Amino acid sequence: MTLPVALHDVSKWYGEVLGINGITVQLTPGVTGLLGPNGAGKSTLLKVTAGLLRPSRGRVEIFGADPWREVEVYRRIGFCHDGDGFYDALTGADFLLASLRIHGFSRQRAEAMTCAALEQVGLADEPRKRIGAYSKGMRQRLKLAHAIAHDPEILLLDEPLAGMDPVGRRRTLDLVARWGAEGKTVAISSHILHEIDALTSNIMMISHGRLLAAGDVHEVRGLLREHPHQIYLECAEPRALAGRLIAVEQVRQVSLDLARRGILIETFDPDAVYDRLAQVAIEDGVSIDLMTSPDDNVQAVFAYLTRSRSEDGG
Amino acid sequence: MTSDPIIQVNSLSFAYGNNVVLDDLSFQIGRGATGLLGPNGAGKSTLLKILLGFLRPARGSGSVLGIPIGRGGVRIRQRVGYMPEHDCLIPSLKAVRLVMYCGELHGLPWAEAMQRAHEVLFYVGLGEARYREVGTFSAGMKQRLKLAQALVASPEVLFLDEPTNGLDPSGRQEMLQLIKDVVAQGETSVIFSSHILHDVESACTDVVMIKKGRLVVSGKIEDLKRVEQAVVEVRWKGNGSGERFVQALAGEGCRCEQGRNDLLRVTLPADKSTEVLFRAARASGVQIRHLVRKRDSLEDVFLSAIEEQN
Amino acid sequence: MPVYDQQYHPWAGKPQPRWRRWSVITRYHLTLLFTGKGRNHLVTLLVIAGFIHFCFLAYVYIMANRQILQQYAIPVERLPSINAQFFLTEIMAQSLTVALLALIMGAGLIADDRRDNALPLYLSKPLTVAEYLLGKLGVLALPILGVTAVPTLLVFGLHCLGEGGKDFILTYWRLPFAIVALSVLIALFCGTLMLMASSLVKKGAIAGGMVVGLFIGHNVLAGVLSGILESRKYMILSLQFDFHRLGLWLFGLEHLAEARHYPFSGSAAGAVIVAATALCWAILWRQVRPVEVVK
């Protein structure tokens, strides 16, 4: 099977400014969260992938084809850029219609697709409104409609949530999740990590133009062996449970937070500790009210990866 | 320190022509950090304009720090700091000069404005960059500088309009930490307007939500969040099969439902504790990695409140 | 040995009185102008303005010591004497420097704030729009007064101390007031006009061009109207002439042929100037709106 998106050692520089630096990565169907600090090269990466920029070095393949040379591939890509440029005098429907006509669809077909796209993003109520009169959130949704109007298999979304209000964010995230579930290959960049955390566990992190990690966030966390795993528990008798846990060989540190009736455990062998925990819970009949791994999520992995890198650099 | 509300608004109404923006809005905000929430077009900016004295309400009354709105604009702004949402900095100035200037506009004498500018810049973490031109600053630094210029005259109330806009994750964390620290000092109350509810939840204790110019909900965030004791969200890991785990749970009398992003939502029978989960997990050879009682986030509260209004 | 808390401390001082707040803006801009890029141009201009005044001062000195001239057989009697016209000429001689000062200093005053979207920075402070505009106006008005009223008054004073004496003061006691009034009107008009242009655009250079265009344009208009309608009355539309006419009136020179040359009165000219200033101010007021502070 040809992969929807494959980058081989792709670099992009603008004179002395380095956008991305030797990135090799594949995207598979489903939603991938693209994360990185400001100026990490996220937008450049998405533009190179979409064929809008020519890689300075390396190879981009969209279903095996080079998007910079083969225009046909554009039909299979939907791109939502991070800017805010529209023809303000047009209505949203006219804008989509024009872009679909450029894609080569017949007028009838294009009209139907325009309606469907506006419907999906929730802009169908006011098809005759000028884009100039749109709110920031509506403009963002129109960009999304533009990206999906021609029903592409690959969606590259650069900060689609920026400036949206909470209702718009929830709606857009639900849409993105649905596109992912339908089998589209979706890459979405965002700074709001917990939203990505709730959307997908498949992430791609870049920093200083280089790929830091790609894959399942929990697996990535598992690979960060220099940071002990944290397990946080809350139960009625934290002191008693802590006493049992301190005896477990693999536990490195236990600290109590009596105000919240909480225990924080640090370990390098989480598998063993989770086993023992379950055993203690069953044997002693301890009712554990809460169990989380505070550092096994997108936020924590992001912090670990970007911090250690910048410390190495500085 | 008194418990008087810092902001009080009574049946405030405002309209641009026939377009009613605020409609009989009443609420109170006490000391501490309060989130001001609402979807686009809810009337948040109009409310801010009225509170800062740029617009006069058509009907209704209100006060900021006991100063009546409408006529008291300048007196209110003397005791209030405002951090605008958009870029508003003068790029050709050095950071310290800009903050100093804002201090002087607030009424600080030259020397004190200068000393204070240095202190505030160190406080927001721009100490090293204080002699640099603002035009060379990154998005995160500009955001901090906007906070510094609002803080320079030690306002009693600080209005923050989307303070985490355009910041990357670490920048956002640091900005939120700063805001929390400002509140913790106890001298300054914060009104935090944002679309990122997660940020509001982490920095604020109270919220006021408005929609279409009307109050939807206000109060302590903790009180607004419902906790469903019987429902827990579970994530498991291991070589065993998920199906067997679900079956085992069903055998114990639990109801299971697949939630978003591999979370399993389990409704426990009334007489059972979470121990049954561990038992079922062990029986089906999986490990429970995550266990949380289902609890509304501020986003759930917000979305359901907005839904109810419709 | 104590350990001091290095944390954030709130400022607990007493704010400066409100009425002085506008001067912060003026002071800040003047400091920037005289440390920034355009400094050399400004200094050159001020030196030129000073030199023109110096010539007048030198004339006052020479007239006070006319025996020097007599030694060189220069016919002192035929030289113009020092009177009201002399001081009007001294002020009007600064027309070009005043115009250039306003252009160099004023073009970016509001345009730059609009470009940087810096209005919220000012208006979210305890500052009204009027104070903001006053502060910006001060940046232009003070230097303009500095090259018109101040040195002219000095020359007047020196003449009174020297050759003029008590008689001169008794004859011309109204002159200092006229000097101040005319200079203030010049400063206010040039200041508001420049600010108005600056508030309409986001680029200082364009604002400067606009003012130059307005100046040439309205003079051409006045000339064309006078030509077509064959009546010099329409010259009242030219503000340049208005200032001269107003000056003649204020300085009590109605009897001169120059004054009778204009087919309109000094007060009418003054009214046109005040109306033009008010119009500029009204446009300014519309352009700088605090409502835009929160978006």
PDB file of N, CA and C in Angstrom, chain B residues 16 45 48-49 52 54-55 74 77-78 82 84-91 93 97-98 101-102 104-110 112 116 119-120 123 149 151-154 161 185 187, chain C residues 7-16 18 21 24-25 27-29 31-32 35 113 115-128 131 136 290-295:
ATOM      1  N   TYR B  16     -26.421  49.167  19.688  1.00  0.00           N
ATOM      2  CA  TYR B  16     -25.964  49.977  18.560  1.00  0.00           C
ATOM      3  C   TYR B  16     -27.144  50.043  17.602  1.00  0.00           C
ATOM      4  N   SER B  45     -16.906  42.483  24.531  1.00  0.00           N
ATOM      5  CA  SER B  45     -16.115  43.697  24.318  1.00  0.00           C
ATOM      6  C   SER B  45     -16.920  44.939  24.643  1.00  0.00           C
ATOM      7  N   LEU B  48     -16.700  45.357  28.299  1.00  0.00           N
ATOM      8  CA  LEU B  48     -15.400  45.911  28.687  1.00  0.00           C
ATOM      9  C   LEU B  48     -15.337  47.408  28.404  1.00  0.00           C
ATOM     10  N   LYS B  49     -15.861  47.803  27.234  1.00  0.00           N
ATOM     11  CA  LYS B  49     -15.836  49.225  26.881  1.00  0.00           C
ATOM     12  C   LYS B  49     -16.634  50.040  27.886  1.00  0.00           C
ATOM     13  N   LEU B  52     -14.660  50.214  31.197  1.00  0.00           N
ATOM     14  CA  LEU B  52     -13.498  51.095  31.128  1.00  0.00           C
ATOM     15  C   LEU B  52     -13.898  52.535  30.841  1.00  0.00           C
ATOM     16  N   PHE B  54     -15.550  53.821  28.063  1.00  0.00           N
ATOM     17  CA  PHE B  54     -15.522  54.323  26.688  1.00  0.00           C
ATOM     18  C   PHE B  54     -16.917  54.431  26.103  1.00  0.00           C
ATOM     19  N   LEU B  55     -17.862  53.724  26.681  1.00  0.00           N
ATOM     20  CA  LEU B  55     -19.244  53.783  26.208  1.00  0.00           C
ATOM     21  C   LEU B  55     -20.125  54.013  27.424  1.00  0.00           C
ATOM     22  N   VAL B  74     -12.279  58.028  33.631  1.00  0.00           N
ATOM     23  CA  VAL B  74     -10.869  58.301  33.920  1.00  0.00           C
ATOM     24  C   VAL B  74     -10.520  57.858  35.334  1.00  0.00           C
ATOM     25  N   ARG B  77     -10.090  54.170  35.239  1.00  0.00           N
ATOM     26  CA  ARG B  77      -8.857  53.737  34.578  1.00  0.00           C
ATOM     27  C   ARG B  77      -7.616  54.069  35.406  1.00  0.00           C
ATOM     28  N   GLN B  78      -7.734  55.047  36.307  1.00  0.00           N
ATOM     29  CA  GLN B  78      -6.620  55.350  37.197  1.00  0.00           C
ATOM     30  C   GLN B  78      -6.269  54.143  38.072  1.00  0.00           C
ATOM     31  N   TYR B  82      -5.232  47.511  31.852  1.00  0.00           N
ATOM     32  CA  TYR B  82      -5.877  46.800  30.747  1.00  0.00           C
ATOM     33  C   TYR B  82      -4.818  46.245  29.811  1.00  0.00           C
ATOM     34  N   PRO B  84      -4.563  44.787  26.254  1.00  0.00           N
ATOM     35  CA  PRO B  84      -5.357  44.588  25.042  1.00  0.00           C
ATOM     36  C   PRO B  84      -5.045  43.248  24.386  1.00  0.00           C
ATOM     37  N   GLU B  85      -6.013  42.783  23.597  1.00  0.00           N
ATOM     38  CA  GLU B  85      -5.824  41.482  22.945  1.00  0.00           C
ATOM     39  C   GLU B  85      -4.811  41.597  21.808  1.00  0.00           C
ATOM     40  N   HIS B  86      -4.924  42.678  21.017  1.00  0.00           N
ATOM     41  CA  HIS B  86      -4.116  42.754  19.809  1.00  0.00           C
ATOM     42  C   HIS B  86      -2.791  43.446  20.088  1.00  0.00           C
ATOM     43  N   ASP B  87      -1.904  43.302  19.127  1.00  0.00           N
ATOM     44  CA  ASP B  87      -0.613  43.940  19.217  1.00  0.00           C
ATOM     45  C   ASP B  87      -0.820  45.452  19.292  1.00  0.00           C
ATOM     46  N   CYS B  88      -0.240  46.107  20.298  1.00  0.00           N
ATOM     47  CA  CYS B  88      -0.475  47.544  20.433  1.00  0.00           C
ATOM     48  C   CYS B  88       0.812  48.238  20.823  1.00  0.00           C
ATOM     49  N   LEU B  89       1.948  47.554  20.682  1.00  0.00           N
ATOM     50  CA  LEU B  89       3.186  48.110  21.217  1.00  0.00           C
ATOM     51  C   LEU B  89       3.900  48.953  20.171  1.00  0.00           C
ATOM     52  N   ILE B  90       4.707  49.893  20.634  1.00  0.00           N
ATOM     53  CA  ILE B  90       5.430  50.776  19.726  1.00  0.00           C
ATOM     54  C   ILE B  90       6.785  50.141  19.434  1.00  0.00           C
ATOM     55  N   PRO B  91       6.980  49.624  18.214  1.00  0.00           N
ATOM     56  CA  PRO B  91       8.141  48.764  17.968  1.00  0.00           C
ATOM     57  C   PRO B  91       9.491  49.476  18.057  1.00  0.00           C
ATOM     58  N   LEU B  93      10.527  51.535  20.280  1.00  0.00           N
ATOM     59  CA  LEU B  93      10.968  51.873  21.639  1.00  0.00           C
ATOM     60  C   LEU B  93      11.682  50.719  22.299  1.00  0.00           C
ATOM     61  N   ARG B  97      11.633  51.779  28.145  1.00  0.00           N
ATOM     62  CA  ARG B  97      11.088  53.088  27.821  1.00  0.00           C
ATOM     63  C   ARG B  97       9.568  53.024  27.687  1.00  0.00           C
ATOM     64  N   LEU B  98       9.122  51.967  27.027  1.00  0.00           N
ATOM     65  CA  LEU B  98       7.680  51.822  26.800  1.00  0.00           C
ATOM     66  C   LEU B  98       6.932  51.673  28.126  1.00  0.00           C
ATOM     67  N   TYR B 101       6.938  54.903  30.035  1.00  0.00           N
ATOM     68  CA  TYR B 101       5.986  55.829  29.425  1.00  0.00           C
ATOM     69  C   TYR B 101       4.572  55.518  29.911  1.00  0.00           C
ATOM     70  N   CYS B 102       4.220  54.223  29.906  1.00  0.00           N
ATOM     71  CA  CYS B 102       2.889  53.846  30.360  1.00  0.00           C
ATOM     72  C   CYS B 102       2.719  54.197  31.839  1.00  0.00           C
ATOM     73  N   GLU B 104       4.173  56.653  33.404  1.00  0.00           N
ATOM     74  CA  GLU B 104       3.989  58.101  33.517  1.00  0.00           C
ATOM     75  C   GLU B 104       2.580  58.508  33.097  1.00  0.00           C
ATOM     76  N   LEU B 105       2.065  57.837  32.061  1.00  0.00           N
ATOM     77  CA  LEU B 105       0.695  58.142  31.642  1.00  0.00           C
ATOM     78  C   LEU B 105      -0.287  57.797  32.751  1.00  0.00           C
ATOM     79  N   HIS B 106       0.111  56.818  33.569  1.00  0.00           N
ATOM     80  CA  HIS B 106      -0.735  56.441  34.697  1.00  0.00           C
ATOM     81  C   HIS B 106      -0.571  57.413  35.855  1.00  0.00           C
ATOM     82  N   GLY B 107       0.397  58.297  35.761  1.00  0.00           N
ATOM     83  CA  GLY B 107       0.550  59.305  36.797  1.00  0.00           C
ATOM     84  C   GLY B 107       1.763  59.111  37.692  1.00  0.00           C
ATOM     85  N   LEU B 108       2.630  58.129  37.381  1.00  0.00           N
ATOM     86  CA  LEU B 108       3.829  57.974  38.202  1.00  0.00           C
ATOM     87  C   LEU B 108       4.824  59.091  37.859  1.00  0.00           C
ATOM     88  N   PRO B 109       5.478  59.644  38.842  1.00  0.00           N
ATOM     89  CA  PRO B 109       6.542  60.610  38.547  1.00  0.00           C
ATOM     90  C   PRO B 109       7.673  59.922  37.783  1.00  0.00           C
ATOM     91  N   TRP B 110       8.441  60.730  37.019  1.00  0.00           N
ATOM     92  CA  TRP B 110       9.430  60.162  36.107  1.00  0.00           C
ATOM     93  C   TRP B 110      10.339  59.124  36.768  1.00  0.00           C
ATOM     94  N   GLU B 112      10.105  57.462  39.571  1.00  0.00           N
ATOM     95  CA  GLU B 112       9.440  56.254  40.064  1.00  0.00           C
ATOM     96  C   GLU B 112       8.976  55.376  38.915  1.00  0.00           C
ATOM     97  N   ARG B 116      10.181  51.590  38.608  1.00  0.00           N
ATOM     98  CA  ARG B 116       9.094  50.641  38.576  1.00  0.00           C
ATOM     99  C   ARG B 116       9.121  49.827  37.272  1.00  0.00           C
ATOM    100  N   GLU B 119      11.511  47.042  37.666  1.00  0.00           N
ATOM    101  CA  GLU B 119      10.977  45.999  38.557  1.00  0.00           C
ATOM    102  C   GLU B 119       9.950  45.142  37.837  1.00  0.00           C
ATOM    103  N   VAL B 120       9.023  45.806  37.163  1.00  0.00           N
ATOM    104  CA  VAL B 120       7.942  45.074  36.516  1.00  0.00           C
ATOM    105  C   VAL B 120       8.485  44.205  35.388  1.00  0.00           C
ATOM    106  N   TYR B 123       9.881  41.249  36.805  1.00  0.00           N
ATOM    107  CA  TYR B 123       8.792  40.415  37.320  1.00  0.00           C
ATOM    108  C   TYR B 123       8.172  39.558  36.219  1.00  0.00           C
ATOM    109  N   GLN B 149       3.107  46.506  30.948  1.00  0.00           N
ATOM    110  CA  GLN B 149       2.620  47.884  30.848  1.00  0.00           C
ATOM    111  C   GLN B 149       1.300  48.046  31.598  1.00  0.00           C
ATOM    112  N   LEU B 151       0.644  46.404  34.350  1.00  0.00           N
ATOM    113  CA  LEU B 151       0.927  46.227  35.778  1.00  0.00           C
ATOM    114  C   LEU B 151       1.694  47.392  36.394  1.00  0.00           C
ATOM    115  N   VAL B 152       2.257  48.240  35.556  1.00  0.00           N
ATOM    116  CA  VAL B 152       3.276  49.165  36.044  1.00  0.00           C
ATOM    117  C   VAL B 152       2.766  50.093  37.144  1.00  0.00           C
ATOM    118  N   ALA B 153       1.494  50.466  37.091  1.00  0.00           N
ATOM    119  CA  ALA B 153       0.988  51.385  38.109  1.00  0.00           C
ATOM    120  C   ALA B 153       0.258  50.652  39.234  1.00  0.00           C
ATOM    121  N   SER B 154       0.524  49.342  39.397  1.00  0.00           N
ATOM    122  CA  SER B 154      -0.122  48.545  40.441  1.00  0.00           C
ATOM    123  C   SER B 154      -1.635  48.711  40.447  1.00  0.00           C
ATOM    124  N   ASP B 161      -7.365  40.628  28.139  1.00  0.00           N
ATOM    125  CA  ASP B 161      -8.161  40.242  26.979  1.00  0.00           C
ATOM    126  C   ASP B 161      -7.358  39.231  26.165  1.00  0.00           C
ATOM    127  N   GLN B 185      -0.566  37.547  44.899  1.00  0.00           N
ATOM    128  CA  GLN B 185      -0.039  38.678  45.672  1.00  0.00           C
ATOM    129  C   GLN B 185      -1.142  39.330  46.494  1.00  0.00           C
ATOM    130  N   GLU B 187      -3.034  41.867  45.901  1.00  0.00           N
ATOM    131  CA  GLU B 187      -3.336  43.287  45.734  1.00  0.00           C
ATOM    132  C   GLU B 187      -4.191  43.524  44.497  1.00  0.00           C
TER     133      GLU B 187
ATOM    134  N   GLN C   7      10.463  39.762  45.762  1.00  0.00           N
ATOM    135  CA  GLN C   7       9.272  39.569  44.964  1.00  0.00           C
ATOM    136  C   GLN C   7       8.681  40.873  44.482  1.00  0.00           C
ATOM    137  N   TYR C   8       7.607  40.731  43.781  1.00  0.00           N
ATOM    138  CA  TYR C   8       6.883  41.862  43.235  1.00  0.00           C
ATOM    139  C   TYR C   8       6.278  42.705  44.353  1.00  0.00           C
ATOM    140  N   HIS C   9       6.527  44.011  44.300  1.00  0.00           N
ATOM    141  CA  HIS C   9       5.900  44.900  45.268  1.00  0.00           C
ATOM    142  C   HIS C   9       4.992  45.856  44.531  1.00  0.00           C
ATOM    143  N   PRO C  10       3.817  46.059  45.045  1.00  0.00           N
ATOM    144  CA  PRO C  10       2.968  47.043  44.374  1.00  0.00           C
ATOM    145  C   PRO C  10       3.496  48.452  44.618  1.00  0.00           C
ATOM    146  N   TRP C  11       3.210  49.333  43.691  1.00  0.00           N
ATOM    147  CA  TRP C  11       3.609  50.727  43.829  1.00  0.00           C
ATOM    148  C   TRP C  11       2.578  51.421  44.696  1.00  0.00           C
ATOM    149  N   ALA C  12       3.019  52.150  45.698  1.00  0.00           N
ATOM    150  CA  ALA C  12       2.053  52.734  46.630  1.00  0.00           C
ATOM    151  C   ALA C  12       2.178  54.250  46.692  1.00  0.00           C
ATOM    152  N   GLY C  13       2.778  54.845  45.683  1.00  0.00           N
ATOM    153  CA  GLY C  13       2.953  56.293  45.703  1.00  0.00           C
ATOM    154  C   GLY C  13       1.672  57.034  45.348  1.00  0.00           C
ATOM    155  N   LYS C  14       1.809  58.359  45.327  1.00  0.00           N
ATOM    156  CA  LYS C  14       0.647  59.177  44.996  1.00  0.00           C
ATOM    157  C   LYS C  14       0.794  59.614  43.546  1.00  0.00           C
ATOM    158  N   PRO C  15      -0.243  59.419  42.727  1.00  0.00           N
ATOM    159  CA  PRO C  15      -0.101  59.807  41.327  1.00  0.00           C
ATOM    160  C   PRO C  15       0.039  61.314  41.150  1.00  0.00           C
ATOM    161  N   GLN C  16       0.692  61.713  40.067  1.00  0.00           N
ATOM    162  CA  GLN C  16       0.830  63.118  39.721  1.00  0.00           C
ATOM    163  C   GLN C  16      -0.558  63.703  39.454  1.00  0.00           C
ATOM    164  N   ARG C  18      -3.743  65.236  37.769  1.00  0.00           N
ATOM    165  CA  ARG C  18      -4.311  64.912  36.453  1.00  0.00           C
ATOM    166  C   ARG C  18      -4.003  65.976  35.396  1.00  0.00           C
ATOM    167  N   ARG C  21      -1.141  65.514  33.052  1.00  0.00           N
ATOM    168  CA  ARG C  21      -0.960  64.242  32.361  1.00  0.00           C
ATOM    169  C   ARG C  21      -0.608  64.398  30.878  1.00  0.00           C
ATOM    170  N   VAL C  24       3.012  64.590  29.644  1.00  0.00           N
ATOM    171  CA  VAL C  24       3.851  63.389  29.530  1.00  0.00           C
ATOM    172  C   VAL C  24       4.057  63.052  28.061  1.00  0.00           C
ATOM    173  N   ILE C  25       2.968  63.126  27.305  1.00  0.00           N
ATOM    174  CA  ILE C  25       3.039  62.786  25.881  1.00  0.00           C
ATOM    175  C   ILE C  25       3.942  63.779  25.151  1.00  0.00           C
ATOM    176  N   ARG C  27       6.351  65.681  26.375  1.00  0.00           N
ATOM    177  CA  ARG C  27       7.742  65.534  26.790  1.00  0.00           C
ATOM    178  C   ARG C  27       8.379  64.313  26.147  1.00  0.00           C
ATOM    179  N   TYR C  28       7.634  63.223  26.155  1.00  0.00           N
ATOM    180  CA  TYR C  28       8.141  61.975  25.603  1.00  0.00           C
ATOM    181  C   TYR C  28       8.468  62.133  24.123  1.00  0.00           C
ATOM    182  N   HIS C  29       7.548  62.773  23.376  1.00  0.00           N
ATOM    183  CA  HIS C  29       7.779  62.917  21.937  1.00  0.00           C
ATOM    184  C   HIS C  29       8.943  63.859  21.658  1.00  0.00           C
ATOM    185  N   THR C  31      11.518  64.412  23.546  1.00  0.00           N
ATOM    186  CA  THR C  31      12.770  63.700  23.837  1.00  0.00           C
ATOM    187  C   THR C  31      13.114  62.768  22.682  1.00  0.00           C
ATOM    188  N   LEU C  32      12.101  62.033  22.202  1.00  0.00           N
ATOM    189  CA  LEU C  32      12.356  61.091  21.121  1.00  0.00           C
ATOM    190  C   LEU C  32      12.816  61.818  19.872  1.00  0.00           C
ATOM    191  N   THR C  35      16.362  62.838  20.048  1.00  0.00           N
ATOM    192  CA  THR C  35      17.381  61.793  20.161  1.00  0.00           C
ATOM    193  C   THR C  35      17.301  60.849  18.976  1.00  0.00           C
ATOM    194  N   ASP C 113       1.039  55.967  15.607  1.00  0.00           N
ATOM    195  CA  ASP C 113       0.216  55.256  16.579  1.00  0.00           C
ATOM    196  C   ASP C 113      -0.836  54.411  15.877  1.00  0.00           C
ATOM    197  N   ARG C 115      -0.506  53.160  12.864  1.00  0.00           N
ATOM    198  CA  ARG C 115       0.189  52.044  12.230  1.00  0.00           C
ATOM    199  C   ARG C 115       0.477  50.937  13.253  1.00  0.00           C
ATOM    200  N   ASP C 116       0.942  51.337  14.428  1.00  0.00           N
ATOM    201  CA  ASP C 116       1.285  50.345  15.453  1.00  0.00           C
ATOM    202  C   ASP C 116       0.079  49.915  16.256  1.00  0.00           C
ATOM    203  N   ASN C 117      -1.089  50.486  15.962  1.00  0.00           N
ATOM    204  CA  ASN C 117      -2.308  50.174  16.714  1.00  0.00           C
ATOM    205  C   ASN C 117      -2.099  50.514  18.195  1.00  0.00           C
ATOM    206  N   ALA C 118      -1.409  51.625  18.440  1.00  0.00           N
ATOM    207  CA  ALA C 118      -1.004  51.938  19.815  1.00  0.00           C
ATOM    208  C   ALA C 118      -2.030  52.759  20.581  1.00  0.00           C
ATOM    209  N   LEU C 119      -3.142  53.099  19.930  1.00  0.00           N
ATOM    210  CA  LEU C 119      -4.132  53.893  20.663  1.00  0.00           C
ATOM    211  C   LEU C 119      -4.592  53.235  21.963  1.00  0.00           C
ATOM    212  N   PRO C 120      -4.829  51.901  21.948  1.00  0.00           N
ATOM    213  CA  PRO C 120      -5.242  51.271  23.199  1.00  0.00           C
ATOM    214  C   PRO C 120      -4.237  51.498  24.327  1.00  0.00           C
ATOM    215  N   LEU C 121      -2.966  51.591  23.942  1.00  0.00           N
ATOM    216  CA  LEU C 121      -1.920  51.790  24.944  1.00  0.00           C
ATOM    217  C   LEU C 121      -2.146  53.110  25.687  1.00  0.00           C
ATOM    218  N   TYR C 122      -2.545  54.147  24.946  1.00  0.00           N
ATOM    219  CA  TYR C 122      -2.774  55.450  25.558  1.00  0.00           C
ATOM    220  C   TYR C 122      -4.121  55.502  26.266  1.00  0.00           C
ATOM    221  N   LEU C 123      -5.150  55.084  25.524  1.00  0.00           N
ATOM    222  CA  LEU C 123      -6.499  55.383  26.013  1.00  0.00           C
ATOM    223  C   LEU C 123      -6.966  54.418  27.090  1.00  0.00           C
ATOM    224  N   SER C 124      -6.227  53.317  27.293  1.00  0.00           N
ATOM    225  CA  SER C 124      -6.596  52.469  28.423  1.00  0.00           C
ATOM    226  C   SER C 124      -6.018  53.044  29.714  1.00  0.00           C
ATOM    227  N   LYS C 125      -5.267  54.117  29.598  1.00  0.00           N
ATOM    228  CA  LYS C 125      -4.717  54.796  30.767  1.00  0.00           C
ATOM    229  C   LYS C 125      -5.694  55.876  31.229  1.00  0.00           C
ATOM    230  N   PRO C 126      -5.505  56.404  32.428  1.00  0.00           N
ATOM    231  CA  PRO C 126      -6.388  57.485  32.867  1.00  0.00           C
ATOM    232  C   PRO C 126      -6.129  58.753  32.063  1.00  0.00           C
ATOM    233  N   LEU C 127      -6.615  58.783  30.854  1.00  0.00           N
ATOM    234  CA  LEU C 127      -6.297  59.839  29.908  1.00  0.00           C
ATOM    235  C   LEU C 127      -7.500  59.961  28.975  1.00  0.00           C
ATOM    236  N   THR C 128      -7.989  61.181  28.795  1.00  0.00           N
ATOM    237  CA  THR C 128      -9.105  61.337  27.863  1.00  0.00           C
ATOM    238  C   THR C 128      -8.552  61.577  26.462  1.00  0.00           C
ATOM    239  N   GLU C 131      -7.043  64.950  26.198  1.00  0.00           N
ATOM    240  CA  GLU C 131      -5.690  65.055  26.761  1.00  0.00           C
ATOM    241  C   GLU C 131      -4.656  64.432  25.838  1.00  0.00           C
ATOM    242  N   LYS C 136      -0.293  65.631  22.041  1.00  0.00           N
ATOM    243  CA  LYS C 136       0.316  65.577  20.711  1.00  0.00           C
ATOM    244  C   LYS C 136       0.433  66.983  20.127  1.00  0.00           C
ATOM    245  N   PRO C 290     -12.093  56.412  21.298  1.00  0.00           N
ATOM    246  CA  PRO C 290     -11.698  55.454  22.335  1.00  0.00           C
ATOM    247  C   PRO C 290     -12.421  54.123  22.201  1.00  0.00           C
ATOM    248  N   VAL C 291     -13.537  54.098  21.487  1.00  0.00           N
ATOM    249  CA  VAL C 291     -14.299  52.856  21.369  1.00  0.00           C
ATOM    250  C   VAL C 291     -13.466  51.752  20.736  1.00  0.00           C
ATOM    251  N   GLU C 292     -12.491  52.155  19.910  1.00  0.00           N
ATOM    252  CA  GLU C 292     -11.701  51.142  19.215  1.00  0.00           C
ATOM    253  C   GLU C 292     -10.657  50.492  20.109  1.00  0.00           C
ATOM    254  N   VAL C 293     -10.561  50.953  21.337  1.00  0.00           N
ATOM    255  CA  VAL C 293      -9.544  50.402  22.229  1.00  0.00           C
ATOM    256  C   VAL C 293      -9.781  48.918  22.472  1.00  0.00           C
ATOM    257  N   VAL C 294     -11.033  48.550  22.710  1.00  0.00           N
ATOM    258  CA  VAL C 294     -11.367  47.139  22.887  1.00  0.00           C
ATOM    259  C   VAL C 294     -11.943  46.648  21.569  1.00  0.00           C
ATOM    260  N   LYS C 295     -11.350  45.569  21.023  1.00  0.00           N
ATOM    261  CA  LYS C 295     -11.871  45.105  19.730  1.00  0.00           C
ATOM    262  C   LYS C 295     -12.645  43.819  19.891  1.00  0.00           C
TER     263      LYS C 295
END
